JSON list of C-alpha atoms and ligand atoms in Angstrom, two decimals:
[
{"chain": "A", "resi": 525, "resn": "UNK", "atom": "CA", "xyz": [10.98, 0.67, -6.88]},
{"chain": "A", "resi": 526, "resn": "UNK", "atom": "CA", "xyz": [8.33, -0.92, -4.87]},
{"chain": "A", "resi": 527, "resn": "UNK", "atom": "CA", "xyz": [8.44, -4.56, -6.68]},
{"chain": "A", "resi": 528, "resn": "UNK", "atom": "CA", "xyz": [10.29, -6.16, -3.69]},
{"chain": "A", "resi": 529, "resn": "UNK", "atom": "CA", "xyz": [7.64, -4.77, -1.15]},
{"chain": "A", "resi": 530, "resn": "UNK", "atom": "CA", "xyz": [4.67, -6.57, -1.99]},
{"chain": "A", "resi": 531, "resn": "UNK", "atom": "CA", "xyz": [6.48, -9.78, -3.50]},
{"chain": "A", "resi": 532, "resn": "UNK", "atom": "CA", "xyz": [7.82, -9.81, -0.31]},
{"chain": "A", "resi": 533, "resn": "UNK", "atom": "CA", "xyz": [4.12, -9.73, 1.58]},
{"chain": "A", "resi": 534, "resn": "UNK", "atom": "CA", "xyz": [2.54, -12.58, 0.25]},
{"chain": "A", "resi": 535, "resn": "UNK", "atom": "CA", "xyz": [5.16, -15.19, 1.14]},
{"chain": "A", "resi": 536, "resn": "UNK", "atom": "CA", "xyz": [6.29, -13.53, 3.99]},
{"chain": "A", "resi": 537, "resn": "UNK", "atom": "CA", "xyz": [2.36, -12.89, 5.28]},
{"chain": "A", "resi": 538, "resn": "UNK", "atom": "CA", "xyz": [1.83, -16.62, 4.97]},
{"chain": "A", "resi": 539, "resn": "UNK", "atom": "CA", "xyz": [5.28, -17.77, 6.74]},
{"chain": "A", "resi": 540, "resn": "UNK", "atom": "CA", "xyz": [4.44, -15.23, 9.29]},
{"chain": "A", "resi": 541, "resn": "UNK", "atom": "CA", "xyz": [1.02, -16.43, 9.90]},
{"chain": "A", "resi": 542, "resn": "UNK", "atom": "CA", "xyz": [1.69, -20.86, 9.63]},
{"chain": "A", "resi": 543, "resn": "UNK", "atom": "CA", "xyz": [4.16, -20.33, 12.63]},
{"chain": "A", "resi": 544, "resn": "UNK", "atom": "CA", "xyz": [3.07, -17.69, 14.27]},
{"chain": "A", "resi": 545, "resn": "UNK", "atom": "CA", "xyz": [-0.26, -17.27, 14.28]},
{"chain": "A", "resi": 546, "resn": "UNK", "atom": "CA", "xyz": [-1.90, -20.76, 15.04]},
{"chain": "A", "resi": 547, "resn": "UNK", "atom": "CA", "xyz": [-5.22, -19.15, 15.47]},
{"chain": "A", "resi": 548, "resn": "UNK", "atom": "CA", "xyz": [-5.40, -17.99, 12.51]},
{"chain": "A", "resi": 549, "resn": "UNK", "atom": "CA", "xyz": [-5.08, -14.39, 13.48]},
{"chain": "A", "resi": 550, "resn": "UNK", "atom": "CA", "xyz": [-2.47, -12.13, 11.99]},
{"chain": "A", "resi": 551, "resn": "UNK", "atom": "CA", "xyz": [-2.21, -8.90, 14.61]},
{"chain": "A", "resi": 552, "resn": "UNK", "atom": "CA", "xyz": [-0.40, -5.18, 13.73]},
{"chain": "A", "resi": 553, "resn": "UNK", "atom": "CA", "xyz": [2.62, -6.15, 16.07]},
{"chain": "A", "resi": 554, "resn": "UNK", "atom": "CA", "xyz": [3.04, -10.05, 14.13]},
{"chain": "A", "resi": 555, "resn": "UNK", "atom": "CA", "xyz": [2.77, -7.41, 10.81]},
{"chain": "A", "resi": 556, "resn": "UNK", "atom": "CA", "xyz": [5.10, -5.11, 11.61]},
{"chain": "A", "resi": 557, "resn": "UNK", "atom": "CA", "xyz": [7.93, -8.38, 12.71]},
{"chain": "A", "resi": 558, "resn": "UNK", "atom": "CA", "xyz": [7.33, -9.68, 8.93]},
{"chain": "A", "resi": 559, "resn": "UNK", "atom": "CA", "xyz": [8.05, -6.58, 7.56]},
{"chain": "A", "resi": 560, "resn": "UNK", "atom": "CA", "xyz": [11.34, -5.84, 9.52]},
{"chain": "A", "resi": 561, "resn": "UNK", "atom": "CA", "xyz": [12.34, -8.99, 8.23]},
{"chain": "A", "resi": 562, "resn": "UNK", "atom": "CA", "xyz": [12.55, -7.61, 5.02]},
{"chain": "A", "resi": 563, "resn": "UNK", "atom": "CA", "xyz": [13.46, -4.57, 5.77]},
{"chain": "A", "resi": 564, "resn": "UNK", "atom": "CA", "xyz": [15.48, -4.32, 8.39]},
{"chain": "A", "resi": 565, "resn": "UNK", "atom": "CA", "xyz": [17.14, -0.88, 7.62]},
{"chain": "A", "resi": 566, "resn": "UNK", "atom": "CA", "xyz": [14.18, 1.11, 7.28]},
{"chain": "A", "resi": 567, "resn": "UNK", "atom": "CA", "xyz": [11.09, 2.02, 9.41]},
{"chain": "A", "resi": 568, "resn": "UNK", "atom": "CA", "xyz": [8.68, -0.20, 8.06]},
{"chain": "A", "resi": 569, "resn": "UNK", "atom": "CA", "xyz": [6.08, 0.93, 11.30]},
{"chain": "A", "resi": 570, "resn": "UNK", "atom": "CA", "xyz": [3.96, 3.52, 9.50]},
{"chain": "A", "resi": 571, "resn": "UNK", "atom": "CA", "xyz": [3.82, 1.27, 6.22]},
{"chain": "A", "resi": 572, "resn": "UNK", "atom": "CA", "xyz": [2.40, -1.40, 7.78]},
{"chain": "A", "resi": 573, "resn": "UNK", "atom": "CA", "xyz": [0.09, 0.30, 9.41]},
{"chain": "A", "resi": 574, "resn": "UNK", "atom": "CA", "xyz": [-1.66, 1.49, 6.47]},
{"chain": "A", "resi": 575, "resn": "UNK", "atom": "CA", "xyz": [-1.13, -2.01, 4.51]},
{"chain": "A", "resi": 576, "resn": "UNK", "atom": "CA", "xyz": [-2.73, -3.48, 7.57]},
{"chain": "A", "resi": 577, "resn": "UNK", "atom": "CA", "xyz": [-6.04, -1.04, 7.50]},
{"chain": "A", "resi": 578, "resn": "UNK", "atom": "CA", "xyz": [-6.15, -2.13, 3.95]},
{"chain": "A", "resi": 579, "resn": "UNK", "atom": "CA", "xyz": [-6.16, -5.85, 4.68]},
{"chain": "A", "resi": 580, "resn": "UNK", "atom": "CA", "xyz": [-8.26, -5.48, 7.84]},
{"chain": "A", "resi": 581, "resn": "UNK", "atom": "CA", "xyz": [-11.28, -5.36, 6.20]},
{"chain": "A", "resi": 582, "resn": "UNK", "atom": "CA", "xyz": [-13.91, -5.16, 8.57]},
{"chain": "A", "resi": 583, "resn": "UNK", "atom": "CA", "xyz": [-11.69, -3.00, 10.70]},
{"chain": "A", "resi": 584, "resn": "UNK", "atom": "CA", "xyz": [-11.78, -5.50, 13.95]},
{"chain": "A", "resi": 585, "resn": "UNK", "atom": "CA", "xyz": [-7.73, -4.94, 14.70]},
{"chain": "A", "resi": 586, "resn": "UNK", "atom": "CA", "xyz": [-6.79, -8.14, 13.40]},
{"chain": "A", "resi": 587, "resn": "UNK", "atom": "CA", "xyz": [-6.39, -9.80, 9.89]},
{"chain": "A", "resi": 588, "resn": "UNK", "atom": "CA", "xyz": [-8.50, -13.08, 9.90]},
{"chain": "A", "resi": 589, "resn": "UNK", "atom": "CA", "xyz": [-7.81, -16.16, 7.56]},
{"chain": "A", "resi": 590, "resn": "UNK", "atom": "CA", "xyz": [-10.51, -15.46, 5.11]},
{"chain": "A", "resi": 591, "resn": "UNK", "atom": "CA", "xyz": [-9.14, -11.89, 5.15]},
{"chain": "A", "resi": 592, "resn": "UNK", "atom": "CA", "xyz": [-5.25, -13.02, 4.90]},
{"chain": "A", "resi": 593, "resn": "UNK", "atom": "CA", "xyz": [-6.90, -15.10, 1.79]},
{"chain": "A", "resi": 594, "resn": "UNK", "atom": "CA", "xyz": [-8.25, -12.51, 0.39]},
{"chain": "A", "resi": 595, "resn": "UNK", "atom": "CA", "xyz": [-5.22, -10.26, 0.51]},
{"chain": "A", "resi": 596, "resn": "UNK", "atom": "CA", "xyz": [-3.02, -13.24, -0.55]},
{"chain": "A", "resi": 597, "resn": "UNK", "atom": "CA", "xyz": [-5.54, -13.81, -4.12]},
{"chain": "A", "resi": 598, "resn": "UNK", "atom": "CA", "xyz": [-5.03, -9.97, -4.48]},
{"chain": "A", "resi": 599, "resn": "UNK", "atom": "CA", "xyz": [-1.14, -9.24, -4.36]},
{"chain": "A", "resi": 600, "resn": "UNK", "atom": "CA", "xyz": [-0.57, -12.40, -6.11]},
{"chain": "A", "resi": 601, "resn": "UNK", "atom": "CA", "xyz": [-2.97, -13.33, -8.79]},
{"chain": "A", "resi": 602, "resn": "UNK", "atom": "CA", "xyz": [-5.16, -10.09, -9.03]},
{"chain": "A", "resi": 603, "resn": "UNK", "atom": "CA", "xyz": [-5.41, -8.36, -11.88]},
{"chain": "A", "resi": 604, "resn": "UNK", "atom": "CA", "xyz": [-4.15, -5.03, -12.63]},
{"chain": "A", "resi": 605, "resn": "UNK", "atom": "CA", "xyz": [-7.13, -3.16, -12.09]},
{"chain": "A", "resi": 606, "resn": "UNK", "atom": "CA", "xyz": [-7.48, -5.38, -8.41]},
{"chain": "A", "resi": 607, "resn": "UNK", "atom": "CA", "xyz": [-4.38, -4.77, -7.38]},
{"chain": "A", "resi": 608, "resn": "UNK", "atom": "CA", "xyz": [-4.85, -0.59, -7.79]},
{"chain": "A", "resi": 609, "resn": "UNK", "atom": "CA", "xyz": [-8.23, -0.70, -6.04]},
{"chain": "A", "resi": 610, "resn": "UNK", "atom": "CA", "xyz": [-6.79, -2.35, -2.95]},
{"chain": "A", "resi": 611, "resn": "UNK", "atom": "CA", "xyz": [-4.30, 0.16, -3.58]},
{"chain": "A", "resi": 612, "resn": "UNK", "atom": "CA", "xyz": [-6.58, 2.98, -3.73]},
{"chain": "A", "resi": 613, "resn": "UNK", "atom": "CA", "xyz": [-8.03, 1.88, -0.20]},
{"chain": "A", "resi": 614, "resn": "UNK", "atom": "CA", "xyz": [-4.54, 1.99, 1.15]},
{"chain": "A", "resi": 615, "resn": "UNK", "atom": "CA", "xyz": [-3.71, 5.69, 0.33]},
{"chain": "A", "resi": 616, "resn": "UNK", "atom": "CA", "xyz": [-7.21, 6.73, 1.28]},
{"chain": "A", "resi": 617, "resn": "UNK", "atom": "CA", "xyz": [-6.22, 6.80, 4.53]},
{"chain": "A", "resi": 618, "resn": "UNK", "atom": "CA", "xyz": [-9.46, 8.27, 6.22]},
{"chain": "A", "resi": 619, "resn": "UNK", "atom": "CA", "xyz": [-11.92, 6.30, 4.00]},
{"chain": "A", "resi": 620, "resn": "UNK", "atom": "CA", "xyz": [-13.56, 9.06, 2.70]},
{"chain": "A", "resi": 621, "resn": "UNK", "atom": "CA", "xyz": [-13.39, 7.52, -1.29]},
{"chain": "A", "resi": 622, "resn": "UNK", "atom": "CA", "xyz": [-10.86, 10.15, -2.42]},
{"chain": "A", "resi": 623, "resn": "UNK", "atom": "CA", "xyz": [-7.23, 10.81, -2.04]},
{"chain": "A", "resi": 624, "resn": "UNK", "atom": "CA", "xyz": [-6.43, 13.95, -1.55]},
{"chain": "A", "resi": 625, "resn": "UNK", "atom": "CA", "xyz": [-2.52, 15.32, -1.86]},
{"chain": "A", "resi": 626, "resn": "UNK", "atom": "CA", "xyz": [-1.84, 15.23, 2.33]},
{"chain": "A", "resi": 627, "resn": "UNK", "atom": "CA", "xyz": [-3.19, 11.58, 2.22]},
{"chain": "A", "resi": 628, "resn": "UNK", "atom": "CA", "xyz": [-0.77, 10.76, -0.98]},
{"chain": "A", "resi": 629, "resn": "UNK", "atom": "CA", "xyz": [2.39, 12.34, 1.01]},
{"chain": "A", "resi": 630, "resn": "UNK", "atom": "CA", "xyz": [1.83, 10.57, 3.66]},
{"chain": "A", "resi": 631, "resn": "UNK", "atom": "CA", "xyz": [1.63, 6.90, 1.94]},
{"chain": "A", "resi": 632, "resn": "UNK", "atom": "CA", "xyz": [5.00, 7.95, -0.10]},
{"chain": "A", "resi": 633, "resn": "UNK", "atom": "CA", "xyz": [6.21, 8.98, 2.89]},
{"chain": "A", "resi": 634, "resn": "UNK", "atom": "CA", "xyz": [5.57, 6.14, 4.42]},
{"chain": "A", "resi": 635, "resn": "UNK", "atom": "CA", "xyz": [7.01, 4.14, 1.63]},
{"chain": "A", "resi": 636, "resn": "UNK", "atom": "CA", "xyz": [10.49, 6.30, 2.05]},
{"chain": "A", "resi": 637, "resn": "UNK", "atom": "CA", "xyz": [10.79, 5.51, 5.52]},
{"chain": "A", "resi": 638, "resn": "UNK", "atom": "CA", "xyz": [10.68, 1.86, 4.67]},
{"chain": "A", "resi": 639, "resn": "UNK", "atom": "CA", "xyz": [13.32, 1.94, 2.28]},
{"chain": "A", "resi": 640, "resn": "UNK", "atom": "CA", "xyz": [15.23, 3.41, 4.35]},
{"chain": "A", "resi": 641, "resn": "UNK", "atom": "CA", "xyz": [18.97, 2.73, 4.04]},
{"chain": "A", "resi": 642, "resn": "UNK", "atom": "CA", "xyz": [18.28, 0.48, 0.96]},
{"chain": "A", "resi": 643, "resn": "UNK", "atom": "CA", "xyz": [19.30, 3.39, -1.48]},
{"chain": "A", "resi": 644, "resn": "UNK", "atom": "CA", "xyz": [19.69, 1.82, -4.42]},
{"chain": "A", "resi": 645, "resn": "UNK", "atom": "CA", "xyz": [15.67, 1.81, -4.17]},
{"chain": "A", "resi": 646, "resn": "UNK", "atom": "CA", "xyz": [15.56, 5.42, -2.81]},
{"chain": "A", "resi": 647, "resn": "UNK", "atom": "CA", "xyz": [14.61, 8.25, -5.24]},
{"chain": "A", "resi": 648, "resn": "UNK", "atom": "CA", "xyz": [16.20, 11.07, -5.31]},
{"chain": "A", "resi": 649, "resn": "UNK", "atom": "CA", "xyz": [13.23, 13.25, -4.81]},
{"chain": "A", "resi": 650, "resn": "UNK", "atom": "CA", "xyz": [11.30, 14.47, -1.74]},
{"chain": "A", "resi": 651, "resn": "UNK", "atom": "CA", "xyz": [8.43, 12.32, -0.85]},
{"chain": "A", "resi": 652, "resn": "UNK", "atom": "CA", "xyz": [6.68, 15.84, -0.98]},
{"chain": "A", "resi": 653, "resn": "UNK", "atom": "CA", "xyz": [7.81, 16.50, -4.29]},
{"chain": "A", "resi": 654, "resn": "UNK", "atom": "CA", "xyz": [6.76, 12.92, -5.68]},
{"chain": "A", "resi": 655, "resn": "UNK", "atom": "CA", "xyz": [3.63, 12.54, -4.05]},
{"chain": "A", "resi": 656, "resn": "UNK", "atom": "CA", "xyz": [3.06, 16.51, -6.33]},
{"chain": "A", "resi": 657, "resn": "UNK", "atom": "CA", "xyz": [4.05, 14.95, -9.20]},
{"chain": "A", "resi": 658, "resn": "UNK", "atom": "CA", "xyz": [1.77, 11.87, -9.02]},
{"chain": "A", "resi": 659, "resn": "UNK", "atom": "CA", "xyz": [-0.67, 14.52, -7.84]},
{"chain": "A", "resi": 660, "resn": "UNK", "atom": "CA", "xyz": [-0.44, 16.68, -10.96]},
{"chain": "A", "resi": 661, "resn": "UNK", "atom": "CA", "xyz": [-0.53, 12.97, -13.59]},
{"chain": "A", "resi": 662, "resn": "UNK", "atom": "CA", "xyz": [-3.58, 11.84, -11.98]},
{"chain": "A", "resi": 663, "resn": "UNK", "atom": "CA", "xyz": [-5.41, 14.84, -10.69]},
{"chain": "A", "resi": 664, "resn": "UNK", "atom": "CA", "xyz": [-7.71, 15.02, -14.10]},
{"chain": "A", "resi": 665, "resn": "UNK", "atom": "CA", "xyz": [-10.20, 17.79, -13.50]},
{"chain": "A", "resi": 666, "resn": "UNK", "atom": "CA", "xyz": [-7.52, 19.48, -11.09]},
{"chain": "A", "resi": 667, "resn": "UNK", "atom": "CA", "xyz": [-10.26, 19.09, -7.89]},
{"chain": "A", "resi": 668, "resn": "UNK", "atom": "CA", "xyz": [-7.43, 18.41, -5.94]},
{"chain": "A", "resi": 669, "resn": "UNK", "atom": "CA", "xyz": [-8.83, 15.09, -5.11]},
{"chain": "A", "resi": 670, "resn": "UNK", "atom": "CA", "xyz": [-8.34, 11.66, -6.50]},
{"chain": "A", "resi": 671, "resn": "UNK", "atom": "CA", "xyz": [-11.51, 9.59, -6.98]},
{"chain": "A", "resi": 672, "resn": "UNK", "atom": "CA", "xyz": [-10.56, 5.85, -7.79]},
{"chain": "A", "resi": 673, "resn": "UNK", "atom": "CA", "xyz": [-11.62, 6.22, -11.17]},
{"chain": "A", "resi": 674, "resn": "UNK", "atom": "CA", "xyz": [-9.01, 9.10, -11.88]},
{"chain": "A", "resi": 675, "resn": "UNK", "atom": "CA", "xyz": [-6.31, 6.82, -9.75]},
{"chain": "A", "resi": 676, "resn": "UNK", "atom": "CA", "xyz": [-7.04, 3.54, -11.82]},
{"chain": "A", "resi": 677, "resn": "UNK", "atom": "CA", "xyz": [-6.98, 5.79, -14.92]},
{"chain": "A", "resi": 678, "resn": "UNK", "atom": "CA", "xyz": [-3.57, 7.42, -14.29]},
{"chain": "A", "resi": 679, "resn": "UNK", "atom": "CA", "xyz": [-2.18, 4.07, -13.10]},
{"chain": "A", "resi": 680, "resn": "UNK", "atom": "CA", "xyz": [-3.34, 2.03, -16.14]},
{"chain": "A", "resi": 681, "resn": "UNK", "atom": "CA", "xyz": [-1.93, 4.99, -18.42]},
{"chain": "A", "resi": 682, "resn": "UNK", "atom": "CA", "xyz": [1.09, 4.86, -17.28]},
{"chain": "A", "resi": 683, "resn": "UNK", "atom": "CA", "xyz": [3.74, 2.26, -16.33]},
{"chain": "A", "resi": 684, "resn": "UNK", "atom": "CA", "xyz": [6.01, 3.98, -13.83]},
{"chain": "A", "resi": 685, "resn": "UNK", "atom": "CA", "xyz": [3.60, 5.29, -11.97]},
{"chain": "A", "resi": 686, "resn": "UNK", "atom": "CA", "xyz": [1.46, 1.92, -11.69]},
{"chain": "A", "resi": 687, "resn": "UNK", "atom": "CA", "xyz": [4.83, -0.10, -10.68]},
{"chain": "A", "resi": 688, "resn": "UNK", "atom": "CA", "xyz": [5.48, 2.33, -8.12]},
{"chain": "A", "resi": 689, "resn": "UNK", "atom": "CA", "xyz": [2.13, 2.81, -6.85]},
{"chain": "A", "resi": 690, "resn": "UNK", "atom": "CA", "xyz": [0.69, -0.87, -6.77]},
{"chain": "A", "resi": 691, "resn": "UNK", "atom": "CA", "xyz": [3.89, -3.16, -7.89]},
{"chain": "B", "resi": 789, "resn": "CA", "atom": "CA1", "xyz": [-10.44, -8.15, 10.36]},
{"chain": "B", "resi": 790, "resn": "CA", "atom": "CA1", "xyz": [-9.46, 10.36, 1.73]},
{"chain": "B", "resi": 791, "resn": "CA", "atom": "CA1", "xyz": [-9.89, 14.97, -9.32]}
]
């Protein structure tokens, strides 16, 4: 469901950030324009944010060139296991190394929103029940957190739930 979202960023990053960005400089307002081009019937806002944090790496409000390179290598040439780590960062939303099931709603929340109208992509369940669900798959020792070890896992083990969580 999420294979057009991050095909889209790559391309769409880099056309976004030749014309304009010429400082090389890719800031959450210039991220949020590329994604409404994409999506222009959702709310692509709250998404952003949270792919942004993930890109920003050393968390100065802005996504540099060797960062935007960085992200680029990942969502297009990573591996597997790459791509779900950078995941992992973006639904561990307060950095604390775990997800825990508020921090999953709110990325599949987040995710909804963007979809938005488009809903041929939309599922028919909550984002409250699906975020559960993934929950309950992943959640191996039933903590109620996810370290990234348990997320890769569940990911690698299973197809649907690594194409929707790190297309
Ligand atoms: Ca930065
Ligand atoms: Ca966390
Ligand atoms: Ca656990």
């Amino acid at each position: 469901m999420l294979a057009c979202v991050l095909d889209a960023y790559p391309h769409g990053a880099l056309l976004a950030c030749s014309q304009d960005c010429p400082n090389g400089k890719l800031t959450p307002a210039k991220f949020v324009d590329m994604y409404k081009m994409f999506f222009p019937s959702g709310n692509a806002e709250e998404f952003c944010d949270h792919v942004f944090r993930t890109f920003d790496m050393d968390k100065n409000g802005y996504i540099d060139f060797k960062e935007f390179l960085l992200a680029i290598d990942v969502t297009s040439s990573g591996t597997p296991e790459e791509k779900l780590k950078w995941a992992f960062r973006m639904y561990d939303v307060d950095g604390n190394g775990v997800i825990d099931i508020h921090e999953m709603t709110k990325i599949v929340q987040a995710i909804y929103d963007m979809l938005g109208a488009c809903s041929s992509n939309r599922p028919a369940d909550s984002a409250e029940e699906r975020a559960k669900n993934i929950f309950a798959k992943m959640d191996e020792n039933n903590d109620q957190q996810l370290t990234q070890e348990e997320f890769l896992k569940g990911c690698l083990q299973d197809e649907e739930l690594s194409k929707m969580l790190a297309p």
